[in-house]
mmCIF file of C-alpha atoms and ligand atoms in Angstrom:
data_model
loop_
_atom_site.group_PDB
_atom_site.id
_atom_site.type_symbol
_atom_site.label_atom_id
_atom_site.label_comp_id
_atom_site.label_asym_id
_atom_site.label_seq_id
_atom_site.Cartn_x
_atom_site.Cartn_y
_atom_site.Cartn_z
ATOM 1 C CA MET A 1 -6.712 -13.750 13.470
ATOM 2 C CA ALA A 2 -3.663 -15.165 11.835
ATOM 3 C CA LEU A 3 -0.514 -14.080 10.122
ATOM 4 C CA ARG A 4 -0.494 -14.807 6.410
ATOM 5 C CA LYS A 5 2.534 -15.448 4.268
ATOM 6 C CA ILE A 6 3.526 -12.495 2.092
ATOM 7 C CA VAL A 7 4.308 -13.586 -1.464
ATOM 8 C CA LEU A 8 7.364 -12.181 -3.190
ATOM 9 C CA GLN A 9 8.064 -10.635 -6.569
ATOM 10 C CA GLY A 10 7.927 -13.382 -9.179
ATOM 11 C CA ASP A 11 4.762 -14.903 -7.717
ATOM 12 C CA GLU A 12 2.037 -14.674 -10.360
ATOM 13 C CA CYS A 13 -0.517 -13.388 -7.808
ATOM 14 C CA LEU A 14 1.250 -10.032 -7.943
ATOM 15 C CA ASN A 15 0.582 -9.589 -11.674
ATOM 16 C CA LYS A 16 -3.145 -10.312 -11.731
ATOM 17 C CA VAL A 17 -6.106 -7.964 -11.898
ATOM 18 C CA CYS A 18 -8.092 -8.725 -8.737
ATOM 19 C CA ARG A 19 -11.859 -9.299 -8.684
ATOM 20 C CA PRO A 20 -14.197 -6.987 -6.777
ATOM 21 C CA VAL A 21 -15.657 -8.135 -3.478
ATOM 22 C CA THR A 22 -19.372 -8.873 -3.792
ATOM 23 C CA GLU A 23 -20.078 -10.475 -0.412
ATOM 24 C CA PHE A 24 -19.230 -8.672 2.796
ATOM 25 C CA ASN A 25 -19.195 -11.828 4.863
ATOM 26 C CA PRO A 26 -17.122 -13.344 7.707
ATOM 27 C CA HIS A 27 -14.631 -14.603 5.112
ATOM 28 C CA LEU A 28 -13.893 -10.981 4.132
ATOM 29 C CA HIS A 29 -13.670 -9.939 7.794
ATOM 30 C CA GLN A 30 -11.135 -12.685 8.432
ATOM 31 C CA LEU A 31 -9.098 -11.530 5.429
ATOM 32 C CA LEU A 32 -9.117 -7.912 6.653
ATOM 33 C CA ASP A 33 -8.169 -8.947 10.207
ATOM 34 C CA ASP A 34 -5.320 -11.067 8.881
ATOM 35 C CA LEU A 35 -4.080 -8.351 6.502
ATOM 36 C CA GLY A 36 -3.959 -5.877 9.400
ATOM 37 C CA GLU A 37 -2.158 -8.283 11.696
ATOM 38 C CA THR A 38 0.299 -9.313 8.978
ATOM 39 C CA LEU A 39 0.999 -5.669 8.115
ATOM 40 C CA LEU A 40 1.731 -4.759 11.744
ATOM 41 C CA ALA A 41 3.993 -7.790 12.158
ATOM 42 C CA ALA A 42 5.907 -6.850 8.997
ATOM 43 C CA ASP A 43 6.134 -3.191 10.094
ATOM 44 C CA GLY A 44 4.912 -1.934 6.717
ATOM 45 C CA ALA A 45 2.766 0.988 5.544
ATOM 46 C CA GLY A 46 0.203 -1.013 3.589
ATOM 47 C CA LEU A 47 -0.689 -4.492 2.406
ATOM 48 C CA ALA A 48 -2.926 -5.687 -0.422
ATOM 49 C CA ALA A 49 -4.812 -8.991 -0.649
ATOM 50 C CA PRO A 50 -2.851 -10.280 -3.682
ATOM 51 C CA GLN A 51 0.295 -9.994 -1.535
ATOM 52 C CA VAL A 52 -1.097 -12.800 0.599
ATOM 53 C CA GLY A 53 -2.293 -14.728 -2.453
ATOM 54 C CA VAL A 54 -5.933 -13.592 -2.424
ATOM 55 C CA LEU A 55 -7.034 -12.082 -5.754
ATOM 56 C CA ARG A 56 -9.683 -9.725 -4.377
ATOM 57 C CA ARG A 57 -9.860 -5.923 -4.360
ATOM 58 C CA VAL A 58 -9.017 -5.496 -0.684
ATOM 59 C CA CYS A 59 -6.156 -3.681 1.032
ATOM 60 C CA VAL A 60 -5.186 -2.113 4.341
ATOM 61 C CA VAL A 61 -3.161 1.027 4.926
ATOM 62 C CA LEU A 62 -1.737 2.115 8.263
ATOM 63 C CA ASP A 63 -2.107 5.825 8.981
ATOM 64 C CA GLU A 64 1.274 6.570 10.543
ATOM 65 C CA ASP A 65 -0.035 9.655 12.375
ATOM 66 C CA THR A 66 -3.131 8.199 14.020
ATOM 67 C CA ARG A 67 -2.006 4.518 13.936
ATOM 68 C CA GLU A 68 -5.459 3.779 12.499
ATOM 69 C CA MET A 69 -5.730 0.723 10.251
ATOM 70 C CA ILE A 70 -7.674 1.896 7.203
ATOM 71 C CA GLU A 71 -9.540 -0.968 5.535
ATOM 72 C CA LEU A 72 -10.389 -0.493 1.864
ATOM 73 C CA VAL A 73 -12.684 -2.805 -0.083
ATOM 74 C CA ASN A 74 -13.098 -2.198 -3.836
ATOM 75 C CA PRO A 75 -11.184 1.110 -3.527
ATOM 76 C CA LYS A 76 -10.863 3.675 -6.319
ATOM 77 C CA ILE A 77 -8.828 6.848 -6.496
ATOM 78 C CA ILE A 78 -11.378 9.499 -7.473
ATOM 79 C CA ALA A 79 -9.222 12.626 -7.284
ATOM 80 C CA GLU A 80 -5.559 13.481 -6.999
ATOM 81 C CA SER A 81 -3.545 16.674 -6.849
ATOM 82 C CA GLY A 82 -0.067 17.997 -6.249
ATOM 83 C CA GLU A 83 3.145 16.063 -6.504
ATOM 84 C CA GLN A 84 5.629 14.572 -4.072
ATOM 85 C CA GLU A 85 8.851 12.684 -4.501
ATOM 86 C CA GLY A 86 9.958 10.157 -1.920
ATOM 87 C CA LEU A 87 11.277 6.782 -0.954
ATOM 88 C CA GLU A 88 9.121 3.784 -1.722
ATOM 89 C CA GLY A 89 9.434 0.071 -1.094
ATOM 90 C CA CYS A 90 7.170 -2.971 -0.951
ATOM 91 C CA LEU A 91 6.864 -5.926 1.436
ATOM 92 C CA SER A 92 6.796 -8.211 -1.624
ATOM 93 C CA ILE A 93 10.104 -6.798 -2.898
ATOM 94 C CA PRO A 94 12.238 -6.782 0.240
ATOM 95 C CA GLY A 95 15.404 -4.722 0.214
ATOM 96 C CA LYS A 96 14.570 -2.746 -2.932
ATOM 97 C CA TYR A 97 13.772 0.951 -2.750
ATOM 98 C CA ALA A 98 13.331 3.722 -5.281
ATOM 99 C CA ILE A 99 12.568 7.427 -5.313
ATOM 100 C CA LEU A 100 9.154 7.837 -6.931
ATOM 101 C CA LYS A 101 6.888 10.712 -7.826
ATOM 102 C CA ARG A 102 3.318 10.391 -6.586
ATOM 103 C CA PRO A 103 0.430 12.810 -6.191
ATOM 104 C CA ASN A 104 0.614 14.621 -2.839
ATOM 105 C CA GLN A 105 -3.121 14.373 -2.119
ATOM 106 C CA VAL A 106 -5.516 11.659 -3.171
ATOM 107 C CA ARG A 107 -9.187 11.065 -2.500
ATOM 108 C CA VAL A 108 -10.350 7.455 -2.363
ATOM 109 C CA SER A 109 -13.813 5.955 -2.502
ATOM 110 C CA ALA A 110 -14.225 2.457 -1.063
ATOM 111 C CA PHE A 111 -16.495 0.194 0.959
ATOM 112 C CA ASP A 112 -15.985 -0.755 4.570
ATOM 113 C CA ARG A 113 -16.052 -4.368 5.777
ATOM 114 C CA HIS A 114 -19.852 -4.233 6.090
ATOM 115 C CA GLY A 115 -20.422 -2.972 2.545
ATOM 116 C CA LYS A 116 -21.012 0.662 3.492
ATOM 117 C CA PRO A 117 -19.515 3.116 0.979
ATOM 118 C CA PHE A 118 -17.232 5.873 2.265
ATOM 119 C CA GLU A 119 -14.619 8.326 1.055
ATOM 120 C CA THR A 120 -11.291 9.167 2.626
ATOM 121 C CA GLU A 121 -8.372 11.441 1.858
ATOM 122 C CA GLY A 122 -4.661 11.098 2.242
ATOM 123 C CA GLU A 123 -1.745 13.477 1.998
ATOM 124 C CA GLY A 124 1.984 12.827 1.844
ATOM 125 C CA LEU A 125 2.906 9.332 3.012
ATOM 126 C CA LEU A 126 -0.722 8.301 3.276
ATOM 127 C CA ALA A 127 -1.417 9.401 -0.322
ATOM 128 C CA ARG A 128 1.648 7.432 -1.417
ATOM 129 C CA ALA A 129 0.415 4.332 0.414
ATOM 130 C CA PHE A 130 -3.086 4.590 -1.115
ATOM 131 C CA CYS A 131 -1.594 4.811 -4.636
ATOM 132 C CA HIS A 132 0.816 1.933 -4.000
ATOM 133 C CA GLU A 133 -1.748 -0.458 -2.488
ATOM 134 C CA ILE A 134 -4.515 0.251 -4.998
ATOM 135 C CA GLU A 135 -2.060 -0.403 -7.850
ATOM 136 C CA HIS A 136 -1.432 -3.857 -6.388
ATOM 137 C CA LEU A 137 -5.106 -4.665 -7.046
ATOM 138 C CA ASP A 138 -4.479 -4.187 -10.774
ATOM 139 C CA GLY A 139 -1.342 -6.295 -10.750
ATOM 140 C CA HIS A 140 1.131 -3.418 -10.711
ATOM 141 C CA LEU A 141 4.268 -2.980 -8.619
ATOM 142 C CA PHE A 142 6.052 0.255 -7.681
ATOM 143 C CA ILE A 143 9.196 -0.770 -9.553
ATOM 144 C CA GLU A 144 7.285 -0.313 -12.833
ATOM 145 C CA HIS A 145 7.499 3.456 -12.214
ATOM 146 C CA THR A 146 11.263 3.580 -12.143
ATOM 147 C CA ASN A 147 14.311 2.312 -13.946
ATOM 148 C CA HIS A 148 16.547 2.929 -10.962
ATOM 149 C CA ILE A 149 16.541 0.852 -7.786
ATOM 150 C CA LEU A 150 18.684 2.583 -5.179
ATOM 151 C CA THR A 151 22.036 1.048 -4.369
ATOM 152 C CA ASP A 152 22.766 0.424 -0.667
ATOM 153 C CA GLN A 153 24.972 3.499 -0.680
ATOM 154 C CA GLU A 154 22.288 5.686 -2.274
ATOM 155 C CA LEU A 155 19.726 4.405 0.214
ATOM 156 C CA ASP A 156 22.022 5.233 3.146
ATOM 157 C CA GLN A 157 22.637 8.711 1.719
ATOM 158 C CA TYR A 158 18.919 9.317 1.214
ATOM 159 C CA LEU A 159 18.048 8.195 4.761
ATOM 160 C CA ALA A 160 20.855 10.280 6.268
ATOM 161 C CA GLN A 161 19.666 13.319 4.307
ATOM 162 C CA GLU A 162 16.090 12.750 5.462
ATOM 163 C CA GLU A 163 17.251 12.530 9.070
ATOM 164 C CA ARG A 164 19.170 15.808 8.728
ATOM 165 C CA GLU A 165 16.082 17.499 7.314
ATOM 166 C CA GLU A 166 13.934 16.202 10.170
ATOM 167 C CA GLN A 167 16.340 17.617 12.726
ATOM 168 C CA GLN A 168 16.301 21.087 11.183
HETATM 169 NI NI1 LIG B 1 3.583 -3.221 -2.159
#
């Protein structure tokens, strides 16, 4: 396993449509291992292959409740419902955050690292992470959904408000 370098906004890898995985080989397993390790080291919620310069439809999402690393190969969102509004950021756009609307529940179909198809569901933060990471595979970034990046002051206010709500 190895840490990979996360590319930043402006790198052309982040604007490309990624190709599907066709071979579920040791090369893919290495990529998934590295994505997971890099995500944990960066303390993020999800990481997509193009963020480490690999233009393949692969991403990992950390389930914050179970601490399970969910590996998604060739993922597709097959159903979504509800709506949530919340804070979103991206490891490739450090320091920038926005309040975005996302569906509150999503259902995803994907393949595991051995090529076995499966479906999974996410709600709340997990649904947000699935939407965010899968968009990366089509060359899209969360900032395309907003025209307002929070100022430092707005971010502080939002986080303080969230903390108050958690304590209630
Ligand atoms: Ni991102």
